[in-house]
Coordinates of C-alpha atoms in Angstrom, one line a residue:
Chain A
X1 CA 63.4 -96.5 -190.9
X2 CA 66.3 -94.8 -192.6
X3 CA 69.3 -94.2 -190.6
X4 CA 72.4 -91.6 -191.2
X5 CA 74.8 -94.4 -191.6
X6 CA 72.9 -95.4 -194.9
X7 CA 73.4 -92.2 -196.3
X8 CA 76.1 -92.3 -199.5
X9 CA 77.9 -89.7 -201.4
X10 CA 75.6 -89.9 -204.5
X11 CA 72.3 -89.3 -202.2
X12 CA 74.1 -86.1 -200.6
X13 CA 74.4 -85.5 -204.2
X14 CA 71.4 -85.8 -205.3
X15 CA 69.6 -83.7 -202.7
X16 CA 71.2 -80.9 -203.5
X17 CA 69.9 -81.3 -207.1
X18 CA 66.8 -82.1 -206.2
X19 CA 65.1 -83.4 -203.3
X20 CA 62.5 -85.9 -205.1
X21 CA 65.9 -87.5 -207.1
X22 CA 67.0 -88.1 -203.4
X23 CA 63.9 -89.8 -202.0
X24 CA 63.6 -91.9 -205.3
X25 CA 67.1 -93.0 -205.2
X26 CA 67.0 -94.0 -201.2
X27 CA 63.6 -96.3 -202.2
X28 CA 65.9 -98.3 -204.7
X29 CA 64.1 -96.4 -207.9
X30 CA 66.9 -96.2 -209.8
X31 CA 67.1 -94.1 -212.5
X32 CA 67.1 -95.3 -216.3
X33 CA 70.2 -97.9 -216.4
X34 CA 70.8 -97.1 -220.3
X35 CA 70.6 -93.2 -220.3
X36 CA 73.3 -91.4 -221.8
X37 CA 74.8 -89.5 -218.8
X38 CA 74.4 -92.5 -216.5
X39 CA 76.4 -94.6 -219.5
X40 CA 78.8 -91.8 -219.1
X41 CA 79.1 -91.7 -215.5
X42 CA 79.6 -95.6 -215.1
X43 CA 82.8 -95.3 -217.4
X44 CA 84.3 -92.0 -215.5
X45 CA 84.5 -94.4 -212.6
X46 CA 86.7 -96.4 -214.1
X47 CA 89.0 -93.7 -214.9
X48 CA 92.9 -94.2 -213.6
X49 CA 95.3 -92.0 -212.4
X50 CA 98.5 -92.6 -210.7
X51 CA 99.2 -92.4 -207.0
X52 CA 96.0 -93.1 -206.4
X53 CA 94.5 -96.2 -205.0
X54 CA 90.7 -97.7 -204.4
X55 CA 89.2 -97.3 -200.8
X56 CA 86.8 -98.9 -199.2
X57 CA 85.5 -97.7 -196.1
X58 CA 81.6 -98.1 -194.7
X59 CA 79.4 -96.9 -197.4
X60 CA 81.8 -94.4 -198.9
X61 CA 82.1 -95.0 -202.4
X62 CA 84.5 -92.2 -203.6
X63 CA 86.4 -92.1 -206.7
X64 CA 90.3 -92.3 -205.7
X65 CA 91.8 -91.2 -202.4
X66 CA 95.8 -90.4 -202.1
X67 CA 98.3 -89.4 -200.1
X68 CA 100.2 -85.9 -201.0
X69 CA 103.0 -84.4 -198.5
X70 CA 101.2 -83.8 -195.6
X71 CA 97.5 -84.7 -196.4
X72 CA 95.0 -86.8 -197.5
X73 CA 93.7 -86.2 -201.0
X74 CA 90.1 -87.2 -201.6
X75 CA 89.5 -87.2 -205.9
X76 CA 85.8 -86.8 -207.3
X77 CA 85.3 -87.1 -211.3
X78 CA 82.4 -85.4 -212.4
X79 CA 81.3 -85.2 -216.4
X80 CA 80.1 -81.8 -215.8
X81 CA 79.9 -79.3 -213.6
X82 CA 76.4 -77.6 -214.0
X83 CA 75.9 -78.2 -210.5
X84 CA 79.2 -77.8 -208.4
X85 CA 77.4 -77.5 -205.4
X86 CA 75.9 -80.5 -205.5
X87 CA 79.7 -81.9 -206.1
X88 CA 81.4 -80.0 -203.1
X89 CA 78.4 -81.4 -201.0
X90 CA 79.3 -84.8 -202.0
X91 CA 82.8 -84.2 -201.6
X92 CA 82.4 -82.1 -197.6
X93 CA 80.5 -85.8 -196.8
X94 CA 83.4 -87.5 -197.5
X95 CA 85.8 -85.9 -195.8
X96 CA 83.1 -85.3 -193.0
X97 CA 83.5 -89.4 -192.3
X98 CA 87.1 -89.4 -192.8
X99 CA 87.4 -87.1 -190.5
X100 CA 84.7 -88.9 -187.8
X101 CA 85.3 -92.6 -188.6
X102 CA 89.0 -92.7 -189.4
X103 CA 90.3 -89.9 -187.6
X104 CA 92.4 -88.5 -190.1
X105 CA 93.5 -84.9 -189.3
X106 CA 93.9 -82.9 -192.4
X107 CA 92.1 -84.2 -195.4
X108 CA 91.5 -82.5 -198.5
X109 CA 89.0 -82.7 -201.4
X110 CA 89.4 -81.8 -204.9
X111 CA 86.6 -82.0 -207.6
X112 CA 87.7 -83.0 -211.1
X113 CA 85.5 -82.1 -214.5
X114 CA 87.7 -82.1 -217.9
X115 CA 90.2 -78.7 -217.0
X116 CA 88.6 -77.3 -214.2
X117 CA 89.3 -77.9 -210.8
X118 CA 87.6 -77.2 -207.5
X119 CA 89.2 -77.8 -203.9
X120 CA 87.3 -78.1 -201.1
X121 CA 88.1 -77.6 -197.5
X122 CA 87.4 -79.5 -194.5
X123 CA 87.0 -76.2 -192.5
X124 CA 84.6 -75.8 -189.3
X125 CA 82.2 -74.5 -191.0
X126 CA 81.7 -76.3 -193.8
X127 CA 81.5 -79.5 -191.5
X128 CA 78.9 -78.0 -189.2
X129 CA 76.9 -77.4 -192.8
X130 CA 76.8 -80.7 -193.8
X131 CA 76.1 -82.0 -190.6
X132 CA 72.8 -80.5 -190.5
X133 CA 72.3 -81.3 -194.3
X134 CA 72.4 -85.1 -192.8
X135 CA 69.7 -84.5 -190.8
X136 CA 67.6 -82.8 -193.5
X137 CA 68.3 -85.9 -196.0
X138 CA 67.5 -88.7 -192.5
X139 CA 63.9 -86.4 -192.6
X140 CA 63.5 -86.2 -195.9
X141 CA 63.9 -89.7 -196.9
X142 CA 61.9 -91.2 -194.0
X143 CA 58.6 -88.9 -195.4
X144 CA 56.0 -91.7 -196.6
X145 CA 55.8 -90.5 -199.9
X146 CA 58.0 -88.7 -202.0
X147 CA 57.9 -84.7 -202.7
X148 CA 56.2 -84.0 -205.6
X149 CA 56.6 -83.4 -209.0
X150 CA 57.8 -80.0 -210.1
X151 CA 58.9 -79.3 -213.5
X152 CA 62.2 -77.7 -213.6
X153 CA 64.8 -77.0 -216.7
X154 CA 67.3 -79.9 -215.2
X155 CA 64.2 -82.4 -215.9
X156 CA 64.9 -82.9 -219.8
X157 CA 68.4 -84.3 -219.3
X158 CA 67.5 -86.2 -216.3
X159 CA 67.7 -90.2 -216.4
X160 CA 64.3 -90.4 -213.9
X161 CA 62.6 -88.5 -217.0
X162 CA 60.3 -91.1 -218.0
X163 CA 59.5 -92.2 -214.4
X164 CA 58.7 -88.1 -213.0
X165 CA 56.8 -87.0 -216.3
Chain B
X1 CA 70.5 -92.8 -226.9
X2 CA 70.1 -96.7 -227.7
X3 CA 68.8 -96.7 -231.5
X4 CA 69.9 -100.8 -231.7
X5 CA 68.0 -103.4 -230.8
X6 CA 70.4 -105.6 -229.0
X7 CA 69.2 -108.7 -229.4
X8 CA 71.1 -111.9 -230.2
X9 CA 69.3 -115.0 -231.6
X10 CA 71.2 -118.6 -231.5
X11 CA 69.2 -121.2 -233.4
X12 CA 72.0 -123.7 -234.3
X13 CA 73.2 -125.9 -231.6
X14 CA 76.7 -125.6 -230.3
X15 CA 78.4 -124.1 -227.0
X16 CA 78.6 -120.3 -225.9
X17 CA 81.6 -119.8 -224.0
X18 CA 83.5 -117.1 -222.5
X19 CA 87.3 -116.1 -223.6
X20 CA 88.9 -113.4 -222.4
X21 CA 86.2 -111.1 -221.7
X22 CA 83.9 -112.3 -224.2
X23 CA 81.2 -114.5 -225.4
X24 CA 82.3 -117.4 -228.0
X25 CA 80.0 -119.3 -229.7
X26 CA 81.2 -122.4 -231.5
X27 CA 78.7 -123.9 -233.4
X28 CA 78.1 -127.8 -233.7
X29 CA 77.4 -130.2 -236.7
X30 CA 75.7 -133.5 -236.3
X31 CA 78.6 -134.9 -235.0
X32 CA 79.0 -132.8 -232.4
X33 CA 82.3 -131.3 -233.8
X34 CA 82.9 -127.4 -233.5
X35 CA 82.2 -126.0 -237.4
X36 CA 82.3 -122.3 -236.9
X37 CA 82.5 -119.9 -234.0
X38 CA 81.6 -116.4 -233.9
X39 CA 82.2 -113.8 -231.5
X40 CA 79.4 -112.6 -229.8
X41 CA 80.8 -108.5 -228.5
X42 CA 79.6 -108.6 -224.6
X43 CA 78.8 -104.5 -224.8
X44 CA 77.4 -104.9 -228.0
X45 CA 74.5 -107.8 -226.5
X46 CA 71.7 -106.9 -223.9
X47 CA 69.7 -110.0 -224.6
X48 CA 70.2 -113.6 -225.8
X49 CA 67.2 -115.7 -227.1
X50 CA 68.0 -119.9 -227.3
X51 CA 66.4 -121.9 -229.4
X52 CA 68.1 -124.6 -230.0
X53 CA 70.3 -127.1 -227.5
X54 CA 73.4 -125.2 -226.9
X55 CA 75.9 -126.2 -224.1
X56 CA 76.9 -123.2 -221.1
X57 CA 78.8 -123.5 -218.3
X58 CA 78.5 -121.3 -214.6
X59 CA 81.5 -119.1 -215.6
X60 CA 79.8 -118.0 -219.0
X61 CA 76.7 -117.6 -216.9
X62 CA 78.3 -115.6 -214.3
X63 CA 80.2 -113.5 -216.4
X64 CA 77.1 -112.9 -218.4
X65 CA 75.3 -112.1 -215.5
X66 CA 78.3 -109.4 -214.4
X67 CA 77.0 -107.8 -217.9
X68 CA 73.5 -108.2 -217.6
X69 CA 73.2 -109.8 -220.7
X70 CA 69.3 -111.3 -219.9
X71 CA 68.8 -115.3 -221.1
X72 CA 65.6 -116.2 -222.6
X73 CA 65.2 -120.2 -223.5
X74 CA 63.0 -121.8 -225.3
X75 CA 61.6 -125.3 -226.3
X76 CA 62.2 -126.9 -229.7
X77 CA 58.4 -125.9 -230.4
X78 CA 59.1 -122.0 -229.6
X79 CA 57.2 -122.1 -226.7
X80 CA 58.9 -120.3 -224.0
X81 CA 61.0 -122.6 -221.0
X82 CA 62.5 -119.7 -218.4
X83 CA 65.2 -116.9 -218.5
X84 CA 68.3 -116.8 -216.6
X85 CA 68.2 -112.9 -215.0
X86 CA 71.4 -111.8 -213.4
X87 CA 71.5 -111.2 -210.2
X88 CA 74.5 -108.8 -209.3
X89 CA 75.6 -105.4 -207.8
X90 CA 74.6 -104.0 -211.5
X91 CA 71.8 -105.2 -211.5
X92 CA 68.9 -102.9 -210.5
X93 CA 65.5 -104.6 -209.5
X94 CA 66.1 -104.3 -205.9
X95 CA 63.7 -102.2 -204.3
X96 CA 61.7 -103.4 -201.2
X97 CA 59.6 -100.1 -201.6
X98 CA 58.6 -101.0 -204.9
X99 CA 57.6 -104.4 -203.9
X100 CA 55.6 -103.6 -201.3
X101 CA 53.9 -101.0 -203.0
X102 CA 52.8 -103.4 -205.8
X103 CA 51.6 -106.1 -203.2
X104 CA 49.3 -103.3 -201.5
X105 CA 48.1 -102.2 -205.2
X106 CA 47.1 -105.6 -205.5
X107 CA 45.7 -106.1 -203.1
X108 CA 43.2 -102.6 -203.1
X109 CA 40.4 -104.1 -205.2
X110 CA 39.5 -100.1 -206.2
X111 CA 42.8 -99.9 -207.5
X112 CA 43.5 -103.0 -208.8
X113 CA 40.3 -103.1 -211.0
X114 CA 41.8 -99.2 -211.8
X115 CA 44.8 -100.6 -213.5
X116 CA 43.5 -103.3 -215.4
X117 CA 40.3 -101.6 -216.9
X118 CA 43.1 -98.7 -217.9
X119 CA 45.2 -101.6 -219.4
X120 CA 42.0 -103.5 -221.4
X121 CA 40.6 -100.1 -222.4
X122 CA 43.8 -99.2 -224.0
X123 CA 44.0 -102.6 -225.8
X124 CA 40.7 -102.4 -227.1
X125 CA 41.5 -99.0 -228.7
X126 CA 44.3 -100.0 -229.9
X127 CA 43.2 -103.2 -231.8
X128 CA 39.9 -100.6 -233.0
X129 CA 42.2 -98.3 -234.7
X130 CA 44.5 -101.5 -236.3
X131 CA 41.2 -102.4 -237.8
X132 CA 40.6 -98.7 -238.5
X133 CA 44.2 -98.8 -240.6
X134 CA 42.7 -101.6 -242.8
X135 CA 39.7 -100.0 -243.4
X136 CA 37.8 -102.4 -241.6
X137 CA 35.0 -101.1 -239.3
X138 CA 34.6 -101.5 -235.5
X139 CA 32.7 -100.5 -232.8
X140 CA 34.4 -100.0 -229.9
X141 CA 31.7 -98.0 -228.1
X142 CA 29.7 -100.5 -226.5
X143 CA 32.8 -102.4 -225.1
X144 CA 34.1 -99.7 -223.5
X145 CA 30.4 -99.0 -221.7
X146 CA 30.2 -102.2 -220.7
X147 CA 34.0 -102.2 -219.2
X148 CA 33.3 -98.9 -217.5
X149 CA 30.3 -101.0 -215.7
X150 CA 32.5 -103.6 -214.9
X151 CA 33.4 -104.0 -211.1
X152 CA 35.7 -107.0 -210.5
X153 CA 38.4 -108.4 -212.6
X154 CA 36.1 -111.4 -213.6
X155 CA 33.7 -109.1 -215.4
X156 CA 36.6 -106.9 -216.9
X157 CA 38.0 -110.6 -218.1
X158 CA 34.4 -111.3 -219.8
X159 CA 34.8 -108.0 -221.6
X160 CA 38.1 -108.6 -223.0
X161 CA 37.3 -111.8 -224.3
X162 CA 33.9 -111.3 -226.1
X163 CA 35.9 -108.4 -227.4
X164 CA 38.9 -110.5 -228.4
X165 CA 36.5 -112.3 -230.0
X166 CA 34.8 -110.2 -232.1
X167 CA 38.5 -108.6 -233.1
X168 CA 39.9 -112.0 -233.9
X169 CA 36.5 -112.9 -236.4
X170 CA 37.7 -109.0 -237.9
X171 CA 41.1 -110.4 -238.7
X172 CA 39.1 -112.7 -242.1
X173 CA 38.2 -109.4 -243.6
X174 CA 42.5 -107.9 -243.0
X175 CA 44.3 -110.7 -243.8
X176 CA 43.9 -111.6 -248.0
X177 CA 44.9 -115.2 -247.9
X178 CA 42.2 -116.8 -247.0
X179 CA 42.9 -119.9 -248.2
X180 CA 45.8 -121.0 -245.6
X181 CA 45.1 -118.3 -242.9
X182 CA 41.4 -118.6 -242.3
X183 CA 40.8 -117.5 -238.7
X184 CA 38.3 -119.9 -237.1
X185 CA 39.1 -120.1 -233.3
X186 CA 41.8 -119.0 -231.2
X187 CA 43.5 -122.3 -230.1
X188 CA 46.9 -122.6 -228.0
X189 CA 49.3 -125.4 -226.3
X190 CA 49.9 -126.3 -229.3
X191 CA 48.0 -124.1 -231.4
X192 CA 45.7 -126.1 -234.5
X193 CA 46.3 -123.8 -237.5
X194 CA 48.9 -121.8 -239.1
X195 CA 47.7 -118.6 -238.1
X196 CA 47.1 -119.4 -234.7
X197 CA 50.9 -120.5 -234.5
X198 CA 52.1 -117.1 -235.9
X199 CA 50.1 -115.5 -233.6
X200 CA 51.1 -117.7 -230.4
X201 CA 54.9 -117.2 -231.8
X202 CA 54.7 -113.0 -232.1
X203 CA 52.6 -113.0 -229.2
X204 CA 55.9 -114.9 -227.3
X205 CA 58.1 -112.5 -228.7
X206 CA 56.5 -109.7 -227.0
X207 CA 55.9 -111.0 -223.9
X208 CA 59.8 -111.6 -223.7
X209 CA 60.8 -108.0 -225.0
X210 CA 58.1 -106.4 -222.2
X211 CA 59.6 -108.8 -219.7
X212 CA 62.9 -107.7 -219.9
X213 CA 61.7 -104.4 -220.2
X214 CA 59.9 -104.6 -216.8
X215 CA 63.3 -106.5 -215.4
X216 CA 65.2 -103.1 -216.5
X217 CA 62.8 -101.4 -213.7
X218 CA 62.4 -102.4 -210.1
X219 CA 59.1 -103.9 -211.1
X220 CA 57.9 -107.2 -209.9
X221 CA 56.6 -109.4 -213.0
X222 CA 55.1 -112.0 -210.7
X223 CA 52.4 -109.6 -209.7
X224 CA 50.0 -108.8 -212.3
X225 CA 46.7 -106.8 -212.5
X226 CA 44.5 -108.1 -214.7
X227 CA 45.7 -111.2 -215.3
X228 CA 45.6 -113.8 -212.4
X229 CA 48.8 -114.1 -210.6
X230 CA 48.2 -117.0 -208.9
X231 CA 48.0 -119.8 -211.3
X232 CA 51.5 -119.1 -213.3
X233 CA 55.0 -117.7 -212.7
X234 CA 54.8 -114.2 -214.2
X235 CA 52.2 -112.0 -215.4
X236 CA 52.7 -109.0 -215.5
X237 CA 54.6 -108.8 -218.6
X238 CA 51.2 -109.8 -219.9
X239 CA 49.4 -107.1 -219.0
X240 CA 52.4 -104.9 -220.7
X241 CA 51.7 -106.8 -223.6
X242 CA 47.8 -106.3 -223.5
X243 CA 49.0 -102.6 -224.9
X244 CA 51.6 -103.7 -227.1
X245 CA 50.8 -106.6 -229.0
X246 CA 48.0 -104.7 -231.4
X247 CA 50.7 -101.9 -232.3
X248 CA 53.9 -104.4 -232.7
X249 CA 52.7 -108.2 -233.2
X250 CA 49.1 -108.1 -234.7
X251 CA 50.1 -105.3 -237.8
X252 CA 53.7 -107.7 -238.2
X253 CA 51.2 -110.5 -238.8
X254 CA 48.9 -108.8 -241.3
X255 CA 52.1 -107.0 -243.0
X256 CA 53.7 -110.2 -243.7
X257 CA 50.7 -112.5 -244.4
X258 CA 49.5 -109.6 -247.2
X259 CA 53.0 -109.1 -248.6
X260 CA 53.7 -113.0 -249.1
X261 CA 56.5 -112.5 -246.9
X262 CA 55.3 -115.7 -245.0
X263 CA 53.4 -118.0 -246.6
X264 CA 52.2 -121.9 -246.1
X265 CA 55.6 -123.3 -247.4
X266 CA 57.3 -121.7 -244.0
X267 CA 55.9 -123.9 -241.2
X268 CA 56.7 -127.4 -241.0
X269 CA 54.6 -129.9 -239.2
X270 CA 55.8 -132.3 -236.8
X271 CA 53.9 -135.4 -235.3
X272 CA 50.9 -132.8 -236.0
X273 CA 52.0 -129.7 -233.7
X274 CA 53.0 -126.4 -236.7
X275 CA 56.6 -124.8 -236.2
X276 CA 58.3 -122.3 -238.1
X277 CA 61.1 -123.1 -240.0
X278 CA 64.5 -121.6 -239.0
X279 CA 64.3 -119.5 -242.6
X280 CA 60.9 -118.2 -241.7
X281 CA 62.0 -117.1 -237.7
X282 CA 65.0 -115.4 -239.2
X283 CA 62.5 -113.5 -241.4
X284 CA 60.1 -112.8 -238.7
X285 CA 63.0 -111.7 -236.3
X286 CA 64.4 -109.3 -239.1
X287 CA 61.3 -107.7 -239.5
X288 CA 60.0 -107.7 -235.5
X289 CA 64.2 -106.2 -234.7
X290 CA 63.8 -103.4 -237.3
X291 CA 59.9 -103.0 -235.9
X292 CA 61.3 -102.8 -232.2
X293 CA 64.5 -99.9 -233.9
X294 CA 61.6 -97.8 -235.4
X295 CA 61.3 -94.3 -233.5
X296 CA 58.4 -92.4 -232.9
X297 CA 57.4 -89.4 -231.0
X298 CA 56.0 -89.8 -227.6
X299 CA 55.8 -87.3 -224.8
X300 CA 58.8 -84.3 -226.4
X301 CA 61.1 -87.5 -226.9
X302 CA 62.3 -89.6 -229.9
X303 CA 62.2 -93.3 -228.3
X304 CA 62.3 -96.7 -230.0
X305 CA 59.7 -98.7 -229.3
X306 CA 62.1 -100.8 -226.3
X307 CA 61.7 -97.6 -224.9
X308 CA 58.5 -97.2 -225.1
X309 CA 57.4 -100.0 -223.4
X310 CA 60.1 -99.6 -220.4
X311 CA 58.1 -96.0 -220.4
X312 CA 55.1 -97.7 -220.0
X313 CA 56.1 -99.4 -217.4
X314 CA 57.2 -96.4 -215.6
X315 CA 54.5 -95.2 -215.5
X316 CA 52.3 -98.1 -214.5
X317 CA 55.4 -97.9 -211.4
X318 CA 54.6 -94.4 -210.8
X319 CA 50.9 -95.6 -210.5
X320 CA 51.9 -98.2 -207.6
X321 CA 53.9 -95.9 -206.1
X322 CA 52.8 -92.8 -206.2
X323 CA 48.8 -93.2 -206.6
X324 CA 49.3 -91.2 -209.5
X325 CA 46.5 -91.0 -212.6
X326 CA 48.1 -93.8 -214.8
X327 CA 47.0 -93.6 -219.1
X328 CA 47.9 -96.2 -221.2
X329 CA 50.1 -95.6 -224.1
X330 CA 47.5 -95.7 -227.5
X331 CA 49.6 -95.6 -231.0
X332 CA 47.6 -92.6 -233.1

């Protein structure tokens, strides 16, 4: 049985791209290791920037976190930003368990990819919708089987190519 | 898009080490004494192959293991001793789903016997159409009547080998040196002839390169389908190899017995088992590496053929996982 405290940033990710990617990724079918973009991905991680700092904290696995006058900053890298819903997502569960676990009162987010910049709020609303986005990833990824396979134009550059087709 | 094969052979004895980051290799003389020592770039290697006594010590191995750089050893005689597979947060073969899956495929006779008359089927079409290359002719139909009858893995075994048979009595009319490459019987551990050592030594080869294939996906390679699992370690690399070994290893052999490119003067014979010189495995290894780099096109997709098989072997996961119609890759 999955549970919500198993859900990471990349899964919240992931089901807003698409939903089979999601119930893949939760089984432990990881995607093609030596793909391009995943290459990519694994090196943006290791970007550094200053005033920020590593954090740890349950399964949250963000990029950077810092502190600016005032607030919490919560950094994402992203190599592109076809999808930039699928990044706020990821970025609203973050601050969503900052905001529950650590109690922190005003946290920001701000989504990084090459000269564009997105902020994202931790506003009442935007917490109450990815509160019931948990849920639908907890029901999704307890389904015995995953959805199925649906050709869509994001398919040709994604890493689980060879596995879906 | 990986175009290199990166694959790294030591067959001089000597010590791989790790400084700063890297992987050192300082070779040895008789004596012992450090000769040379190359640098071996850690993001430049994805696999290792040993044949020859070379010293390591648990910080190599776990920094190699950080990199999943994948160990493959082997005895002085080229026969295959173990790999070392990392074991780390990178590494991805983790999946209790996947596992379990497998088991239950196993286990379901219909769908075990599925998968490996898929897999024989494929093999025997692809060793038709080698012979079909040479101009040789084959009839495949009444092996694959007689596998579409067959129930059990036991009778799907029987077909493969009177069919193996047949293929391998085939290979007199391909290969044109008769006179030091006859083919009389298959024979292994140790094989009797030359021939039969080439072809124990390129089967070996691609039973490694599908096994750490299979070790890139979250595949179990102790569970096999048509091979018995219970008697050995791993098998289902073998039953990745079933497909491969006509397409990579079997047109090697006949492309470097009728070029000359090997001939009787590269084995060498000790206390009466048949090994390849280090000359004629440096030979073999160019030719299998720039094999392995070739691309085709399969499925929209330019893929070498490392790529091929771990595509293969997605598919065979989707199968276990998915119940989904699985089709063997066959080379046109």
């Amino acid at each position: 049985m999955f549970s919500k405290d198993q859900i990471a940033g990349t899964l919240v990710n992931y089901y807003i791209t698409c939903k089979r990617e999601a119930w893949l990724y939760a089984h432990h079918i990881y995607p093609d290791q030596e793909d391009e973009n995943m290459a990519l991905g694994r090196v943006m991680a290791e970007i550094k920037e200053q005033n920020l700092q590593d954090f740890a904290f349950a399964n949250l696995k963000f990029d950077k976190l810092s502190k600016e006058r005032g607030h919490y900053l919560v950094t994402e890298y992203k190599k592109s930003l076809k999808n930039p819903e699928a990044g706020k997502m990821q970025l609203l569960f973050y601050l969503y368990l900052l905001k529950i676990g650590l109690r922190l009162k005003d946290v920001k987010g701000r989504l990084i990819s090459g000269k564009s910049v997105f902020l994202v709020d931790a506003s009442e609303e935007n917490l109450n919708m990815i509160k019931e986005i948990l849920i639908d990833i907890e029901k999704l990824v307890n389904m015995p089987t995953a959805p199925k396979f649906e050709y869509k134009k994001i398919c040709d550059n994604c890493a689980y190519r060879n596995y879906c087709m | 898009m990986q175009k290199n094969d990166r694959t790294h052979f030591i067959l001089n004895p000597g010590r791989l080490r790790r400084q700063d980051n890297n992987i050192y290799f300082d070779k040895y003389d008789d004596e012992m004494s450090v000769v040379a020592t190359k640098i071996l770039p850690i993001n430049a290697v994805d696999e290792i192959y040993i044949l020859a006594k070379v010293d390591m010590d648990s910080y190599t191995m776990a920094f190699l293991a950080d990199n999943n750089v994948l160990l493959h050893i082997f005895s002085p005689y080229q026969s295959f001793r173990g790999n070392f597979f990392p074991n780390t947060s990178n590494s991805v073969n983790k999946s209790g789903f996947v596992l379990l899956q497998q088991l239950r495929s196993f286990d379901d006779e219909i769908k075990r016997s599925y998968i490996a008359r898929e897999i024989t089927r494929v093999h025997i079409l692809n060793d038709a159409l080698n012979c079909k290359k040479y101009g040789v002719k084959f009839d495949t139909a009444p092996h694959i009547s007689a596998l579409e009858a067959a129930k059990t893995i036991p009778e799907i075994m029987a077909v493969e080998g009177s069919f193996q048979k047949l293929y391998y009595e085939k290979w007199n009319e391909i290969i044109t040196d008769q006179k030091s490459f006859k083919f009389t019987v298959r024979s292994k551990r140790p094989p009797a002839d030359k021939i039969n050592s080439f072809i124990s030594y390129v089967n070996t080869r691609i039973y490694n390169v599908c096994l750490s294939e299979i070790y890139k996906t979250e595949l179990d390679p102790r569970i096999g389908f048509l091979h018995e699992p219970n008697y050995r370690s791993l098998s289902l690399h073998l039953d990745l190899a079933e497909i491969f070994k006509p397409i990579l290893g079997d047109t090697l052999i006949f492309s470097m017995l009728n070029k000359k490119e090997i001939t009787a003067k590269d084995f060498e014979t000790n206390a009466g088992r048949i090994k390849f010189t280090n000359e004629a495995v440096q030979k073999i290894e160019m030719k299998m590496i720039s094999k392995l780099t070739d691309q085709i096109e399969a499925g929209g997709q330019k893929l070498t053929w490392r790529q091929i098989i771990r595509r293969e072997a997605n598919r065979l996961k989707k199968c276990i996982c998915e119940n989904a119609p699985y089709e063997g890759f066959v080379y046109q």
